[in-house]
Short mmCIF file of C-alpha atoms (C1' of nucleotides) in Angstrom, two decimals:
data_model
loop_
_atom_site.label_atom_id
_atom_site.label_comp_id
_atom_site.label_asym_id
_atom_site.label_seq_id
_atom_site.Cartn_x
_atom_site.Cartn_y
_atom_site.Cartn_z
CA UNK Z 1 4.82 22.61 -73.40
CA UNK Z 2 7.97 21.51 -71.40
CA UNK Z 3 8.22 24.07 -68.64
CA UNK Z 4 6.08 27.17 -68.98
CA UNK Z 5 5.17 27.10 -65.43
CA UNK Z 6 7.99 28.18 -63.03
CA UNK Z 7 5.86 28.50 -59.94
CA UNK Z 8 5.73 24.79 -59.17
CA UNK Z 9 8.46 24.89 -56.64
CA UNK Z 10 8.29 27.86 -54.26
CA UNK Z 11 11.69 27.74 -52.77
CA UNK Z 12 15.23 27.90 -54.18
CA UNK Z 13 17.39 24.94 -53.30
CA UNK Z 14 20.40 27.29 -53.26
CA UNK Z 15 19.13 29.29 -50.36
CA UNK Z 16 18.07 26.14 -48.56
CA UNK Z 17 21.57 24.79 -48.78
CA UNK Z 18 22.97 28.17 -47.52
CA UNK Z 19 20.71 28.23 -44.57
CA UNK Z 20 21.54 24.65 -43.67
CA UNK Z 21 25.26 25.39 -43.89
CA UNK Z 22 24.94 28.34 -41.70
CA UNK Z 23 22.76 26.38 -39.24
CA UNK Z 24 25.34 23.63 -39.20
CA UNK Z 25 28.13 26.01 -37.85
CA UNK Z 26 25.75 27.57 -35.27
CA UNK Z 27 24.07 24.53 -33.85
CA UNK Z 28 27.23 22.55 -33.58
CA UNK Z 29 29.00 25.44 -31.93
CA UNK Z 30 26.38 26.34 -29.41
CA UNK Z 31 23.75 23.59 -29.09
CA UNK Z 32 20.09 24.01 -29.67
CA UNK Z 33 18.85 26.49 -27.06
CA UNK Z 34 21.93 28.74 -27.32
CA UNK Z 35 21.94 28.86 -31.06
CA UNK Z 36 21.02 32.30 -32.52
CA UNK Z 37 18.98 32.70 -35.63
CA UNK Z 38 20.76 35.97 -36.17
CA UNK Z 39 24.09 34.24 -36.49
CA UNK Z 40 22.71 31.61 -38.80
CA UNK Z 41 21.35 34.39 -41.03
CA UNK Z 42 24.74 36.21 -41.00
CA UNK Z 43 26.69 33.06 -41.86
CA UNK Z 44 24.28 32.10 -44.56
CA UNK Z 45 24.18 35.53 -46.12
CA UNK Z 46 20.34 35.50 -46.31
CA UNK Z 47 17.66 37.36 -44.52
CA UNK Z 48 15.81 36.15 -41.47
CA UNK Z 49 12.55 36.08 -43.44
CA UNK Z 50 14.14 33.56 -45.86
CA UNK Z 51 14.93 31.18 -43.13
CA UNK Z 52 11.34 31.23 -41.98
CA UNK Z 53 10.10 30.72 -45.50
CA UNK Z 54 12.15 27.54 -45.83
CA UNK Z 55 11.64 26.17 -42.32
CA UNK Z 56 8.60 26.38 -40.08
CA UNK Z 57 10.63 27.46 -37.03
CA UNK Z 58 13.92 26.91 -35.25
CA UNK Z 59 12.96 23.47 -34.13
CA UNK Z 60 12.16 22.25 -37.68
CA UNK Z 61 15.42 23.75 -38.97
CA UNK Z 62 17.34 21.94 -36.22
CA UNK Z 63 15.69 18.59 -36.90
CA UNK Z 64 16.18 18.87 -40.68
CA UNK Z 65 19.91 19.62 -40.21
CA UNK Z 66 20.50 16.83 -37.67
CA UNK Z 67 18.65 14.15 -39.60
CA UNK Z 68 20.70 15.13 -42.66
CA UNK Z 69 23.94 14.80 -40.75
CA UNK Z 70 22.92 11.47 -39.26
CA UNK Z 71 22.01 9.94 -42.70
CA UNK Z 72 25.12 11.48 -44.27
CA UNK Z 73 27.37 9.27 -42.02
CA UNK Z 74 25.33 6.26 -42.78
CA UNK Z 75 27.78 4.55 -45.22
CA UNK Z 76 30.35 4.62 -42.49
CA UNK Z 77 30.79 0.76 -42.14
CA UNK Z 78 30.27 -0.26 -45.73
CA UNK Z 79 33.90 -0.64 -46.58
CA UNK Z 80 34.57 -2.72 -43.52
CA UNK Z 81 31.98 -5.25 -44.56
CA UNK Z 82 34.07 -5.87 -47.69
CA UNK Z 83 36.86 -7.12 -45.55
CA UNK Z 84 35.18 -10.09 -43.87
CA UNK Z 85 37.84 -12.47 -44.99
CA UNK Z 86 40.72 -10.73 -43.33
CA UNK Z 87 42.50 -11.95 -40.19
CA UNK Z 88 40.87 -10.85 -36.91
CA UNK Z 89 43.77 -8.66 -35.84
CA UNK Z 90 43.90 -6.96 -39.21
CA UNK Z 91 40.16 -6.57 -39.52
CA UNK Z 92 39.59 -5.26 -36.01
CA UNK Z 93 42.45 -2.78 -36.32
CA UNK Z 94 41.02 -1.53 -39.56
CA UNK Z 95 37.52 -1.14 -38.01
CA UNK Z 96 39.02 0.77 -35.02
CA UNK Z 97 41.06 3.12 -37.03
CA UNK Z 98 38.08 3.87 -39.32
CA UNK Z 99 35.99 4.71 -36.27
CA UNK Z 100 38.62 6.94 -34.73
CA UNK Z 101 39.51 8.71 -37.96
CA UNK Z 102 35.82 9.34 -38.61
CA UNK Z 103 35.10 10.62 -35.17
CA UNK Z 104 37.92 11.62 -32.88
CA UNK Z 105 39.85 13.39 -35.64
CA UNK Z 106 36.83 15.36 -36.91
CA UNK Z 107 35.85 18.29 -34.64
CA UNK Z 108 32.52 18.61 -36.50
CA UNK Z 109 31.63 15.01 -35.73
CA UNK Z 110 32.61 15.42 -32.14
CA UNK Z 111 30.36 18.55 -31.92
CA UNK Z 112 27.60 16.52 -33.57
CA UNK Z 113 27.95 13.81 -30.86
CA UNK Z 114 27.84 16.36 -28.16
CA UNK Z 115 24.53 17.75 -29.50
CA UNK Z 116 22.90 14.40 -29.89
CA UNK Z 117 23.74 13.50 -26.32
CA UNK Z 118 22.93 16.84 -24.89
CA UNK Z 119 19.60 17.22 -26.71
CA UNK Z 120 18.58 13.52 -26.26
CA UNK Z 121 16.14 14.58 -23.57
CA UNK Z 122 14.41 17.20 -25.71
CA UNK Z 123 14.74 15.40 -29.01
CA UNK Z 124 14.52 11.68 -28.47
CA UNK Z 125 13.77 11.03 -32.18
CA UNK Z 126 17.10 12.51 -33.00
CA UNK Z 127 18.92 10.30 -30.67
CA UNK Z 128 17.13 7.29 -32.14
CA UNK Z 129 17.96 8.33 -35.70
CA UNK Z 130 21.61 8.46 -34.65
CA UNK Z 131 21.43 4.98 -33.13
CA UNK Z 132 19.64 3.59 -36.20
CA UNK Z 133 21.90 5.26 -38.78
CA UNK Z 134 25.29 5.04 -37.06
CA UNK Z 135 25.47 2.95 -33.97
CA UNK Z 136 23.48 -0.11 -35.16
CA UNK Z 137 25.35 -0.63 -38.44
CA UNK Z 138 28.58 -0.78 -36.51
CA UNK Z 139 27.27 -3.25 -33.99
CA UNK Z 140 25.78 -5.34 -36.69
CA UNK Z 141 28.95 -5.46 -38.76
CA UNK Z 142 31.13 -6.49 -35.80
CA UNK Z 143 28.52 -9.01 -34.52
CA UNK Z 144 28.43 -10.71 -37.90
CA UNK Z 145 32.31 -10.79 -38.02
CA UNK Z 146 32.54 -12.35 -34.63
CA UNK Z 147 29.82 -14.79 -35.50
CA UNK Z 148 31.75 -15.84 -38.57
CA UNK Z 149 34.89 -16.49 -36.54
CA UNK Z 150 33.99 -19.15 -33.95
CA UNK Z 151 37.74 -19.93 -33.67
CA UNK Z 152 37.94 -16.87 -31.44
CA UNK Z 153 35.94 -18.73 -28.96
CA UNK Z 154 34.13 -15.64 -27.78
CA UNK Z 155 31.20 -16.52 -25.53
CA UNK Z 156 28.84 -14.09 -27.18
CA UNK Z 157 29.54 -12.33 -30.51
CA UNK Z 158 27.04 -9.51 -29.91
CA UNK Z 159 28.57 -8.81 -26.48
CA UNK Z 160 32.01 -8.89 -27.99
CA UNK Z 161 30.91 -6.32 -30.59
CA UNK Z 162 29.55 -4.15 -27.78
CA UNK Z 163 32.85 -4.46 -25.86
CA UNK Z 164 34.73 -3.35 -28.91
CA UNK Z 165 32.61 -0.40 -29.79
CA UNK Z 166 31.89 0.47 -26.19
CA UNK Z 167 35.61 0.68 -25.32
CA UNK Z 168 36.35 2.90 -28.30
CA UNK Z 169 33.39 5.07 -27.70
CA UNK Z 170 34.31 5.43 -24.10
CA UNK Z 171 37.79 6.41 -25.15
CA UNK Z 172 36.56 9.16 -27.49
CA UNK Z 173 33.98 10.41 -25.14
CA UNK Z 174 36.23 10.75 -22.06
CA UNK Z 175 39.20 12.01 -24.03
CA UNK Z 176 37.75 14.33 -26.65
CA UNK Z 177 34.23 15.21 -25.55
CA UNK Z 178 34.85 15.54 -21.82
CA UNK Z 179 38.39 16.96 -22.14
CA UNK Z 180 40.04 14.11 -20.26
CA UNK Z 181 43.33 13.91 -22.12
CA UNK Z 182 45.25 15.02 -18.93
CA UNK Z 183 43.01 13.36 -16.36
CA UNK Z 184 42.82 9.79 -17.47
CA UNK Z 185 45.47 9.68 -20.17
CA UNK Z 186 46.22 6.61 -22.29
CA UNK Z 187 48.05 6.12 -25.55
CA UNK Z 188 45.84 5.45 -28.43
CA UNK Z 189 47.88 2.63 -29.85
CA UNK Z 190 48.30 1.00 -26.41
CA UNK Z 191 44.53 0.89 -26.08
CA UNK Z 192 43.99 -0.37 -29.59
CA UNK Z 193 46.65 -3.05 -29.38
CA UNK Z 194 45.46 -4.47 -26.06
CA UNK Z 195 41.78 -4.16 -26.78
CA UNK Z 196 42.34 -6.33 -29.80
CA UNK Z 197 44.75 -8.68 -27.99
CA UNK Z 198 42.21 -9.13 -25.15
CA UNK Z 199 39.53 -10.12 -27.66
CA UNK Z 200 41.54 -12.37 -29.93
CA UNK Z 201 43.87 -13.96 -27.37
CA UNK Z 202 44.08 -17.73 -27.79
CA UNK Z 203 41.53 -19.23 -25.57
CA UNK Z 204 42.63 -22.87 -24.98
CA UNK Z 205 45.93 -24.13 -26.38
CA UNK Z 206 48.48 -21.83 -28.01
CA UNK Z 207 51.84 -20.08 -27.35
CA UNK Z 208 53.86 -20.95 -24.31
CA UNK M 1 31.35 41.68 23.19
CA UNK M 2 30.79 38.39 21.86
CA UNK M 3 28.44 38.93 18.90
CA UNK M 4 26.97 42.34 18.67
CA UNK M 5 27.58 42.45 14.95
CA UNK M 6 25.11 40.34 13.02
CA UNK M 7 26.25 41.40 9.60
CA UNK M 8 29.19 39.04 9.38
CA UNK M 9 27.35 36.43 7.38
CA UNK M 10 25.04 37.92 4.85
CA UNK M 11 23.23 34.86 3.54
CA UNK M 12 20.96 32.27 5.19
CA UNK M 13 21.98 28.69 4.51
CA UNK M 14 18.36 27.67 4.49
CA UNK M 15 17.56 29.80 1.46
CA UNK M 16 20.69 28.69 -0.21
CA UNK M 17 19.68 25.02 0.05
CA UNK M 18 16.20 25.87 -1.22
CA UNK M 19 17.63 27.58 -4.28
CA UNK M 20 20.00 24.75 -4.97
CA UNK M 21 17.17 22.24 -4.70
CA UNK M 22 15.04 24.20 -7.10
CA UNK M 23 17.93 24.56 -9.49
CA UNK M 24 18.57 20.85 -9.35
CA UNK M 25 15.18 20.08 -10.77
CA UNK M 26 15.19 22.86 -13.40
CA UNK M 27 18.74 22.31 -14.74
CA UNK M 28 18.47 18.49 -14.79
CA UNK M 29 15.15 18.74 -16.54
CA UNK M 30 16.02 21.33 -19.22
CA UNK M 31 19.83 21.74 -19.47
CA UNK M 32 21.63 24.93 -18.88
CA UNK M 33 20.46 27.27 -21.68
CA UNK M 34 16.79 26.22 -21.57
CA UNK M 35 16.62 26.41 -17.73
CA UNK M 36 14.44 29.28 -16.53
CA UNK M 37 15.31 31.30 -13.36
CA UNK M 38 11.55 31.87 -13.02
CA UNK M 39 10.89 28.21 -12.57
CA UNK M 40 13.77 27.77 -10.17
CA UNK M 41 12.31 30.58 -8.11
CA UNK M 42 8.91 29.06 -8.11
CA UNK M 43 10.18 25.56 -7.15
CA UNK M 44 12.38 26.98 -4.42
CA UNK M 45 9.66 29.22 -3.04
CA UNK M 46 11.93 32.29 -2.85
CA UNK M 47 12.08 35.48 -4.79
CA UNK M 48 14.27 36.10 -7.76
CA UNK M 49 16.28 38.81 -5.89
CA UNK M 50 17.22 36.15 -3.35
CA UNK M 51 18.71 33.94 -6.01
CA UNK M 52 20.81 36.76 -7.19
CA UNK M 53 22.01 37.67 -3.67
CA UNK M 54 23.29 34.13 -3.11
CA UNK M 55 24.70 33.52 -6.63
CA UNK M 56 26.36 36.03 -8.93
CA UNK M 57 24.43 34.85 -12.01
CA UNK M 58 22.88 31.94 -13.73
CA UNK M 59 26.27 30.50 -14.70
CA UNK M 60 27.63 30.52 -11.14
CA UNK M 61 24.54 28.93 -9.80
CA UNK M 62 24.79 26.22 -12.42
CA UNK M 63 28.45 25.52 -11.67
CA UNK M 64 27.87 25.42 -7.87
CA UNK M 65 25.09 22.94 -8.28
CA UNK M 66 26.97 20.68 -10.71
CA UNK M 67 30.08 20.62 -8.63
CA UNK M 68 28.12 19.63 -5.60
CA UNK M 69 26.50 16.83 -7.44
CA UNK M 70 29.78 15.55 -8.79
CA UNK M 71 31.46 15.48 -5.38
CA UNK M 72 28.37 13.93 -3.81
CA UNK M 73 28.78 10.82 -5.90
CA UNK M 74 32.55 10.62 -5.12
CA UNK M 75 32.38 7.78 -2.63
CA UNK M 76 30.87 5.65 -5.36
CA UNK M 77 33.65 3.04 -5.51
CA UNK M 78 34.72 2.91 -1.95
CA UNK M 79 32.75 -0.25 -0.91
CA UNK M 80 34.11 -2.08 -3.99
CA UNK M 81 37.71 -1.55 -2.83
CA UNK M 82 36.85 -3.45 0.31
CA UNK M 83 36.25 -6.55 -1.77
CA UNK M 84 39.60 -6.96 -3.42
CA UNK M 85 39.98 -10.56 -2.09
CA UNK M 86 36.88 -11.84 -3.83
CA UNK M 87 36.85 -14.06 -6.85
CA UNK M 88 36.97 -12.22 -10.20
CA UNK M 89 33.53 -13.28 -11.28
CA UNK M 90 32.01 -12.26 -7.98
CA UNK M 91 33.90 -8.94 -7.74
CA UNK M 92 33.29 -7.89 -11.30
CA UNK M 93 29.64 -8.67 -11.07
CA UNK M 94 29.31 -6.67 -7.86
CA UNK M 95 31.05 -3.71 -9.46
CA UNK M 96 28.84 -3.80 -12.59
CA UNK M 97 25.69 -4.07 -10.49
CA UNK M 98 26.81 -1.13 -8.33
CA UNK M 99 27.40 0.93 -11.42
CA UNK M 100 24.08 0.09 -13.05
CA UNK M 101 22.12 0.63 -9.83
CA UNK M 102 23.74 3.98 -9.22
CA UNK M 103 23.27 5.17 -12.74
CA UNK M 104 20.82 3.43 -15.00
CA UNK M 105 18.20 3.02 -12.22
CA UNK M 106 18.43 6.68 -11.11
CA UNK M 107 16.67 9.14 -13.46
CA UNK M 108 18.36 12.07 -11.70
CA UNK M 109 21.83 10.55 -12.37
CA UNK M 110 20.94 9.91 -16.02
CA UNK M 111 19.88 13.54 -16.29
CA UNK M 112 23.07 14.57 -14.65
CA UNK M 113 25.16 12.63 -17.22
CA UNK M 114 23.18 14.14 -20.05
CA UNK M 115 23.93 17.61 -18.79
CA UNK M 116 27.63 16.92 -18.31
CA UNK M 117 27.93 15.54 -21.88
CA UNK M 118 25.72 18.18 -23.45
CA UNK M 119 27.42 21.18 -21.76
CA UNK M 120 30.93 19.82 -22.02
CA UNK M 121 31.65 22.26 -24.81
CA UNK M 122 30.52 25.38 -22.85
CA UNK M 123 31.68 24.12 -19.39
CA UNK M 124 34.90 22.03 -19.79
CA UNK M 125 35.84 22.37 -16.18
CA UNK M 126 32.62 20.63 -15.23
CA UNK M 127 33.28 17.70 -17.53
CA UNK M 128 36.75 17.43 -15.95
CA UNK M 129 35.36 17.49 -12.43
CA UNK M 130 33.07 14.67 -13.44
CA UNK M 131 36.04 12.66 -14.74
CA UNK M 132 38.12 13.28 -11.73
CA UNK M 133 35.44 12.60 -9.22
CA UNK M 134 33.55 9.71 -10.77
CA UNK M 135 35.28 8.24 -13.80
CA UNK M 136 38.82 8.06 -12.67
CA UNK M 137 38.07 6.32 -9.23
CA UNK M 138 36.22 3.63 -11.08
CA UNK M 139 39.01 3.07 -13.55
CA UNK M 140 41.66 3.07 -10.81
CA UNK M 141 39.76 0.65 -8.75
CA UNK M 142 39.40 -1.92 -11.58
CA UNK M 143 42.86 -1.38 -12.90
CA UNK M 144 44.29 -2.22 -9.49
CA UNK M 145 42.09 -5.25 -9.25
CA UNK M 146 43.18 -6.56 -12.62
CA UNK M 147 46.83 -5.81 -11.66
CA UNK M 148 46.39 -7.86 -8.44
CA UNK M 149 45.05 -10.79 -10.48
CA UNK M 150 47.71 -11.79 -13.02
CA UNK M 151 46.18 -15.31 -13.25
CA UNK M 152 43.62 -13.75 -15.52
CA UNK M 153 46.43 -13.22 -18.00
CA UNK M 154 45.02 -10.05 -19.33
CA UNK M 155 47.55 -8.36 -21.59
CA UNK M 156 46.97 -4.84 -19.99
CA UNK M 157 45.13 -4.27 -16.71
CA UNK M 158 44.27 -0.66 -17.43
CA UNK M 159 42.86 -1.51 -20.89
CA UNK M 160 40.84 -4.30 -19.35
CA UNK M 161 39.41 -1.77 -16.87
CA UNK M 162 38.49 0.55 -19.69
CA UNK M 163 36.90 -2.32 -21.55
CA UNK M 164 34.79 -3.10 -18.53
CA UNK M 165 33.67 0.43 -17.76
CA UNK M 166 33.46 1.30 -21.40
CA UNK M 167 31.10 -1.51 -22.24
CA UNK M 168 28.80 -0.73 -19.33
CA UNK M 169 28.84 3.00 -20.04
CA UNK M 170 28.10 2.36 -23.77
CA UNK M 171 25.17 0.17 -22.60
CA UNK M 172 23.69 2.79 -20.34
CA UNK M 173 24.28 5.71 -22.80
CA UNK M 174 22.69 3.89 -25.73
CA UNK M 175 19.82 2.27 -23.82
CA UNK M 176 18.83 4.94 -21.34
CA UNK M 177 20.29 8.30 -22.48
CA UNK M 178 19.78 7.82 -26.28
CA UNK M 179 16.45 5.84 -25.85
CA UNK M 180 17.75 2.81 -27.66
CA UNK M 181 15.91 0.07 -25.77
CA UNK M 182 13.97 -0.90 -28.90
CA UNK M 183 16.66 -0.12 -31.50
CA UNK M 184 19.62 -2.07 -30.16
CA UNK M 185 18.03 -4.19 -27.47
CA UNK M 186 20.13 -6.55 -25.26
CA UNK M 187 19.27 -8.21 -22.05
CA UNK M 188 21.14 -6.69 -19.18
CA UNK M 189 22.11 -10.07 -17.64
CA UNK M 190 23.20 -11.49 -20.92
CA UNK M 191 25.52 -8.51 -21.35
CA UNK M 192 26.82 -8.79 -17.81
CA UNK M 193 27.49 -12.48 -17.88
CA UNK M 194 29.26 -12.50 -21.14
CA UNK M 195 31.22 -9.32 -20.52
CA UNK M 196 32.66 -10.91 -17.37
CA UNK M 197 33.11 -14.32 -19.16
CA UNK M 198 35.03 -12.70 -21.94
CA UNK M 199 37.45 -11.05 -19.59
CA UNK M 200 37.91 -13.94 -17.14
CA UNK M 201 37.85 -16.89 -19.56
CA UNK M 202 40.74 -19.17 -18.99
CA UNK M 203 43.56 -18.10 -21.22
CA UNK M 204 45.82 -21.18 -21.67
CA UNK M 205 45.06 -24.51 -20.05
CA UNK M 206 41.59 -25.18 -18.53
CA UNK M 207 38.33 -26.86 -19.29
CA UNK M 208 38.13 -29.22 -22.36
"C1'" DG C 1 10.90 34.52 -53.43
"C1'" DT C 2 13.83 37.63 -50.94
"C1'" DC C 3 14.70 41.64 -48.44
"C1'" DT C 4 14.06 45.59 -44.63
"C1'" DA C 5 11.89 46.96 -40.81
"C1'" DT C 6 9.19 45.88 -36.93
"C1'" DA C 7 5.97 43.58 -33.62
"C1'" DT C 8 5.92 41.03 -29.67
"C1'" DC C 9 7.39 38.82 -25.81
"C1'" DA C 10 10.20 36.52 -22.48
"C1'" DG C 11 14.12 36.02 -19.60
"C1'" DG C 12 18.03 37.72 -16.77
"C1'" DA C 13 19.14 40.97 -13.73
"C1'" DT C 14 18.33 45.12 -10.40
"C1'" DA C 15 16.25 49.15 -7.40
"C1'" DG C 16 14.10 50.21 -3.54
"C1'" DA C 17 10.69 49.23 0.16
"C1'" DC C 18 10.44 46.75 4.56
"C1'" DG J 1 18.38 39.58 4.01
"C1'" DT J 2 14.14 39.05 1.49
"C1'" DC J 3 10.35 40.62 -1.20
"C1'" DT J 4 7.68 43.31 -5.15
"C1'" DA J 5 7.78 45.65 -9.13
"C1'" DT J 6 10.41 46.97 -13.04
"C1'" DC J 7 14.06 47.66 -16.57
"C1'" DC J 8 16.05 46.34 -20.77
"C1'" DT J 9 18.37 43.54 -23.73
"C1'" DG J 10 17.84 40.37 -27.29
"C1'" DA J 11 15.46 36.63 -29.52
"C1'" DT J 12 11.73 34.49 -32.41
"C1'" DA J 13 8.69 35.34 -35.78
"C1'" DT J 14 5.96 38.29 -39.17
"C1'" DA J 15 4.15 42.33 -42.39
"C1'" DG J 16 4.72 44.62 -46.37
"C1'" DA J 17 7.74 46.54 -50.02
"C1'" DC J 18 10.17 45.09 -54.37
#
DNA sequence: GTCTATATCAGGATAGAC
DNA sequence: GTCTATCCTGATATAGAC
């Protein structure tokens, strides 16, 4: 009597995944309000009725998708925590490059950010899931690092962490999300080098 | 024969202003796609036909409104430029407070930012107008200030300006736009004090 | 459990009176 | 130049067959 009943689960995981994949493209490309169920259906290769059997309505589908995306990027900072023993310059450069690679270089992530920001009025829970899963781990990681390195003589480790992430976020938002490459141009490596140099510059005695 | 023809101008400025005021509320509250012409009409106290006589369609109305808002906030940094002679700590604190007062404390401006960010995919020109009119003047102002104060020994004035504005922007975005007051809390004055302290801390010789 | 076909409705845009 | 009344596209959501 192992599995005579097959009516326990009413939905096929396959179709669910197909719908979510179609929804991914559509919502990331057009935002919530302008997304069209028809196009999700077409991309997923299922019927409209199937969508509504798996998800109560457009809003639930959207929330399910976004929550999944947010938690998928959760492990983001785990590898950086492994490197707590490295020199500040090395460690910070590694963190910055990881951030930029995972965000600025991935159009899907950029679109994801745009949605989170744009729909933060209508879907505050989503914005908060984003902060909890992605923003907070990064801030915590860097705060702990700065705390563990008092020789940098930073007046406030948490503020230093916010300066680091804030500067990089501002860079990505203005350049990639707001299309500012021509308007307020700056070389990526120049920003990186001097951001790090400003934070780790010797505070009292040192060089000439 | 001074003005026998009265059909030179076809639109009344009064109604135009009324429509734009109604559109302001509606677009800022709901974003572009979810905004309803019906509600704009109701708020403006005009008929739907009037809207379409003054503006080609929803998109043109939206652009006109947003462009107007962007250029309205243009003078933002003018008063700060008058204070170039002040001490770094004083000057930077003044800049930061001006930014926060003009943005974080004004729900309408917050909504405006949310729209700009959210619709930056569909309306790239709008995002760029925002950068040109609001973001760039601020960066230029601070860059020039840091350039004029080499005693701070900042390795790169422009990067320092980006750190300053980036940190404050990140603060406002995470706290007010993404509803993060509970999730990644930080006292405003603590952030401000230590942001400034980190940038202006004596680089070589000084205190004990 | 998934499909086809359809109900239902709302929103953007316009025609014609005044 | 503005209003009232209306068109019509297109979108969400569902009913019923297989």
